[in-house]
Amino acid sequence: HSSLLESCGTRDKAPFKSILSHGFVVDGKGRKMSKSVGNVISPDEIINKYGADILRIWVVASDYSEDLKIDNQIINYQIDSYRKIRNTLRFLLGNLNNFNKQNLVDPEEMPELERYLLTRISSLNEKLKELVSKHDYHAIYTALLNFCTLELSAFYFDIRKDSLYCDDIKSIKRRSTSTCLHIIFEFLTKWLSPIVSFTCEEAWQARGHTSSIHLEDFIPAKKEYQSTDLQKKWDMIKNVRKVITGALEKKRAEKIIGSSLEAHIKVYVSDEIKKIIAKIHLDEIAITSSYELLSDESADSGFVMDEIEGVSVEVEKVVGDKCNRCWKFTEALNNNQICNRCEKAIQQ
C-alpha cells in the first residue's frame, strides 16, 4: 500500500500491473494483536520452532478475502496437515529408492488401477490451472491435501503396498506401480513446490537431481492419461469399497476379525454394478484374503449404506493359514509356510 501511494504520487502510476491483498492478521478469536493483551505471534518464532514451510502452509491455507487468523491451535492444525504431505513424499521416496527408468511401463500396458490414478492426476492438473487463474490458493492447498490423504495414502498406497512388498520386482504389476509412483512424484513435488518450497527441494534432491526443483517447469498431463469412462467406473468401485470397509470395521469392532486380511467377504451387488466390476479383484481393492461377487437377489442381511444403493456386504472369518510373507490367508502353504505366489516371487 505504501508502494502504491508513493509511486502514484511521484510517477503517476502504480508500481505493479496487479496485486492481491489480504485483511489484517488477527488472533484465533479475531482480536487485533497487541503486546498488552499478549496475543502477538511472531513469524520468527514459528520459523525457528517449526520451519518456514509451516508458515507458508498457514498463508496459503488462509482465506485472504477476510482477516487472517493465527494462534497456536491453528498452527498445530497446519503442522498436522504438513505431516500428511511429508509422509506422502516419504512413501514415494522410499518405494522409488531403487527405481530404474528402464523399467517404465506405458500407460496402455498398466493395470486399470494405475490408469485410473493417471486419470486423477490429469483431472487435478487441469483443476489446479483453473484455481491458479482465479488466485484461489486456499482451494489449491485443499485439493492437494485431499489428493495426498484420500486418493494416495488412504486408497492407492493402501492397496498397492501388497504389490510393492510382495510381488516380483520384474512383474508388470510391480513395474506399473513403480512407474505410477514415479509419475505421481514428478507431478506432486512440482505442484507443491510453491507452497512447501524447502520440503519439495529436499525431496527433489533426494531423487538424485542436481538442479533445483524451482527451475523446473510444470508438467502438462498427457492425453492418454485422460479417461472419463475409467473415472466413472472407479467412482463406482470406490463406493463398493466404502461399503466393504464399513462392513469390515463393524466385524472388527465385534472382535470377529482383527486385520482385514482375516476376512472373507461376500459382496452382493445389482446386475448393473456386477457387469461393470466383474473383472475387478475385490480382495485386492478391499485388502482381504478372499471374496465372492454375488447377485443382490441372493443377499440376506448384509451390511449396507443408505447413500450407496445396490451394494451389501457380508463378512466371514477366512478359512486357511496365514502366509508368513504376504500375511494373506490361504488353504495351501508350502514347507516354508508361505503361499505359492510368494514362493514364485522369491524364486525369481
PDB file of N, CA, C and O in Angstrom, residues 121-148:
ATOM      1  N   ILE A 121      -4.691 -37.710 -11.881  1.00  0.00           N
ATOM      2  CA  ILE A 121      -3.618 -36.721 -11.993  1.00  0.00           C
ATOM      3  C   ILE A 121      -3.959 -35.701 -13.073  1.00  0.00           C
ATOM      4  O   ILE A 121      -3.796 -34.486 -12.885  1.00  0.00           O
ATOM      5  N   SER A 122      -4.434 -36.192 -14.209  1.00  0.00           N
ATOM      6  CA  SER A 122      -4.802 -35.304 -15.309  1.00  0.00           C
ATOM      7  C   SER A 122      -5.919 -34.345 -14.904  1.00  0.00           C
ATOM      8  O   SER A 122      -5.846 -33.138 -15.162  1.00  0.00           O
ATOM      9  N   SER A 123      -6.934 -34.876 -14.223  1.00  0.00           N
ATOM     10  CA  SER A 123      -8.066 -34.040 -13.791  1.00  0.00           C
ATOM     11  C   SER A 123      -7.612 -32.987 -12.786  1.00  0.00           C
ATOM     12  O   SER A 123      -8.011 -31.820 -12.863  1.00  0.00           O
ATOM     13  N   LEU A 124      -6.775 -33.412 -11.830  1.00  0.00           N
ATOM     14  CA  LEU A 124      -6.301 -32.482 -10.808  1.00  0.00           C
ATOM     15  C   LEU A 124      -5.402 -31.412 -11.419  1.00  0.00           C
ATOM     16  O   LEU A 124      -5.456 -30.242 -11.026  1.00  0.00           O
ATOM     17  N   ASN A 125      -4.601 -31.793 -12.402  1.00  0.00           N
ATOM     18  CA  ASN A 125      -3.729 -30.830 -13.068  1.00  0.00           C
ATOM     19  C   ASN A 125      -4.537 -29.706 -13.709  1.00  0.00           C
ATOM     20  O   ASN A 125      -4.194 -28.524 -13.590  1.00  0.00           O
ATOM     21  N   GLU A 126      -5.621 -30.074 -14.386  1.00  0.00           N
ATOM     22  CA  GLU A 126      -6.478 -29.072 -15.019  1.00  0.00           C
ATOM     23  C   GLU A 126      -7.194 -28.224 -13.968  1.00  0.00           C
ATOM     24  O   GLU A 126      -7.349 -27.004 -14.144  1.00  0.00           O
ATOM     25  N   LYS A 127      -7.623 -28.850 -12.885  1.00  0.00           N
ATOM     26  CA  LYS A 127      -8.305 -28.124 -11.816  1.00  0.00           C
ATOM     27  C   LYS A 127      -7.372 -27.095 -11.185  1.00  0.00           C
ATOM     28  O   LYS A 127      -7.772 -25.953 -10.913  1.00  0.00           O
ATOM     29  N   LEU A 128      -6.126 -27.461 -10.958  1.00  0.00           N
ATOM     30  CA  LEU A 128      -5.160 -26.550 -10.348  1.00  0.00           C
ATOM     31  C   LEU A 128      -4.876 -25.358 -11.259  1.00  0.00           C
ATOM     32  O   LEU A 128      -4.730 -24.231 -10.779  1.00  0.00           O
ATOM     33  N   LYS A 129      -4.798 -25.603 -12.557  1.00  0.00           N
ATOM     34  CA  LYS A 129      -4.597 -24.498 -13.503  1.00  0.00           C
ATOM     35  C   LYS A 129      -5.736 -23.484 -13.390  1.00  0.00           C
ATOM     36  O   LYS A 129      -5.506 -22.269 -13.376  1.00  0.00           O
ATOM     37  N   GLU A 130      -6.950 -23.991 -13.312  1.00  0.00           N
ATOM     38  CA  GLU A 130      -8.117 -23.120 -13.209  1.00  0.00           C
ATOM     39  C   GLU A 130      -8.097 -22.326 -11.905  1.00  0.00           C
ATOM     40  O   GLU A 130      -8.377 -21.124 -11.883  1.00  0.00           O
ATOM     41  N   LEU A 131      -7.739 -22.990 -10.789  1.00  0.00           N
ATOM     42  CA  LEU A 131      -7.708 -22.325  -9.487  1.00  0.00           C
ATOM     43  C   LEU A 131      -6.605 -21.271  -9.424  1.00  0.00           C
ATOM     44  O   LEU A 131      -6.786 -20.219  -8.811  1.00  0.00           O
ATOM     45  N   VAL A 132      -5.468 -21.546 -10.057  1.00  0.00           N
ATOM     46  CA  VAL A 132      -4.382 -20.566 -10.096  1.00  0.00           C
ATOM     47  C   VAL A 132      -4.827 -19.316 -10.843  1.00  0.00           C
ATOM     48  O   VAL A 132      -4.549 -18.184 -10.411  1.00  0.00           O
ATOM     49  N   SER A 133      -5.536 -19.512 -11.944  1.00  0.00           N
ATOM     50  CA  SER A 133      -6.003 -18.356 -12.732  1.00  0.00           C
ATOM     51  C   SER A 133      -6.982 -17.498 -11.932  1.00  0.00           C
ATOM     52  O   SER A 133      -7.105 -16.293 -12.177  1.00  0.00           O
ATOM     53  N   LYS A 134      -7.653 -18.115 -10.955  1.00  0.00           N
ATOM     54  CA  LYS A 134      -8.609 -17.381 -10.106  1.00  0.00           C
ATOM     55  C   LYS A 134      -7.961 -16.895  -8.804  1.00  0.00           C
ATOM     56  O   LYS A 134      -8.637 -16.264  -7.986  1.00  0.00           O
ATOM     57  N   HIS A 135      -6.688 -17.197  -8.610  1.00  0.00           N
ATOM     58  CA  HIS A 135      -5.975 -16.862  -7.360  1.00  0.00           C
ATOM     59  C   HIS A 135      -6.658 -17.467  -6.139  1.00  0.00           C
ATOM     60  O   HIS A 135      -6.632 -16.884  -5.046  1.00  0.00           O
ATOM     61  N   ASP A 136      -7.246 -18.647  -6.318  1.00  0.00           N
ATOM     62  CA  ASP A 136      -7.938 -19.316  -5.208  1.00  0.00           C
ATOM     63  C   ASP A 136      -6.959 -20.286  -4.538  1.00  0.00           C
ATOM     64  O   ASP A 136      -7.045 -21.505  -4.685  1.00  0.00           O
ATOM     65  N   TYR A 137      -6.036 -19.731  -3.777  1.00  0.00           N
ATOM     66  CA  TYR A 137      -4.942 -20.535  -3.230  1.00  0.00           C
ATOM     67  C   TYR A 137      -5.388 -21.460  -2.105  1.00  0.00           C
ATOM     68  O   TYR A 137      -4.824 -22.536  -1.921  1.00  0.00           O
ATOM     69  N   HIS A 138      -6.374 -21.047  -1.360  1.00  0.00           N
ATOM     70  CA  HIS A 138      -6.921 -21.920  -0.316  1.00  0.00           C
ATOM     71  C   HIS A 138      -7.463 -23.208  -0.931  1.00  0.00           C
ATOM     72  O   HIS A 138      -7.217 -24.306  -0.416  1.00  0.00           O
ATOM     73  N   ALA A 139      -8.198 -23.083  -2.045  1.00  0.00           N
ATOM     74  CA  ALA A 139      -8.752 -24.263  -2.725  1.00  0.00           C
ATOM     75  C   ALA A 139      -7.644 -25.121  -3.336  1.00  0.00           C
ATOM     76  O   ALA A 139      -7.762 -26.349  -3.388  1.00  0.00           O
ATOM     77  N   ILE A 140      -6.566 -24.487  -3.791  1.00  0.00           N
ATOM     78  CA  ILE A 140      -5.424 -25.235  -4.336  1.00  0.00           C
ATOM     79  C   ILE A 140      -4.833 -26.134  -3.264  1.00  0.00           C
ATOM     80  O   ILE A 140      -4.609 -27.329  -3.484  1.00  0.00           O
ATOM     81  N   TYR A 141      -4.593 -25.562  -2.074  1.00  0.00           N
ATOM     82  CA  TYR A 141      -3.992 -26.345  -0.996  1.00  0.00           C
ATOM     83  C   TYR A 141      -4.929 -27.455  -0.532  1.00  0.00           C
ATOM     84  O   TYR A 141      -4.497 -28.587  -0.290  1.00  0.00           O
ATOM     85  N   THR A 142      -6.219 -27.155  -0.443  1.00  0.00           N
ATOM     86  CA  THR A 142      -7.205 -28.160  -0.036  1.00  0.00           C
ATOM     87  C   THR A 142      -7.230 -29.325  -1.025  1.00  0.00           C
ATOM     88  O   THR A 142      -7.264 -30.492  -0.624  1.00  0.00           O
ATOM     89  N   ALA A 143      -7.201 -29.012  -2.326  1.00  0.00           N
ATOM     90  CA  ALA A 143      -7.215 -30.054  -3.363  1.00  0.00           C
ATOM     91  C   ALA A 143      -5.967 -30.928  -3.271  1.00  0.00           C
ATOM     92  O   ALA A 143      -6.047 -32.160  -3.382  1.00  0.00           O
ATOM     93  N   LEU A 144      -4.800 -30.323  -3.034  1.00  0.00           N
ATOM     94  CA  LEU A 144      -3.554 -31.084  -2.946  1.00  0.00           C
ATOM     95  C   LEU A 144      -3.506 -31.933  -1.677  1.00  0.00           C
ATOM     96  O   LEU A 144      -3.065 -33.082  -1.707  1.00  0.00           O
ATOM     97  N   LEU A 145      -3.984 -31.366  -0.567  1.00  0.00           N
ATOM     98  CA  LEU A 145      -4.003 -32.124   0.691  1.00  0.00           C
ATOM     99  C   LEU A 145      -4.946 -33.309   0.588  1.00  0.00           C
ATOM    100  O   LEU A 145      -4.615 -34.425   1.027  1.00  0.00           O
ATOM    101  N   ASN A 146      -6.123 -33.107  -0.011  1.00  0.00           N
ATOM    102  CA  ASN A 146      -7.075 -34.205  -0.189  1.00  0.00           C
ATOM    103  C   ASN A 146      -6.525 -35.276  -1.120  1.00  0.00           C
ATOM    104  O   ASN A 146      -6.768 -36.474  -0.915  1.00  0.00           O
ATOM    105  N   PHE A 147      -5.788 -34.862  -2.136  1.00  0.00           N
ATOM    106  CA  PHE A 147      -5.182 -35.830  -3.052  1.00  0.00           C
ATOM    107  C   PHE A 147      -4.175 -36.704  -2.302  1.00  0.00           C
ATOM    108  O   PHE A 147      -4.150 -37.926  -2.474  1.00  0.00           O
ATOM    109  N   CYS A 148      -3.366 -36.072  -1.447  1.00  0.00           N
ATOM    110  CA  CYS A 148      -2.367 -36.824  -0.673  1.00  0.00           C
ATOM    111  C   CYS A 148      -3.008 -37.791   0.313  1.00  0.00           C
ATOM    112  O   CYS A 148      -2.588 -38.940   0.441  1.00  0.00           O
TER     113      CYS A 148
END
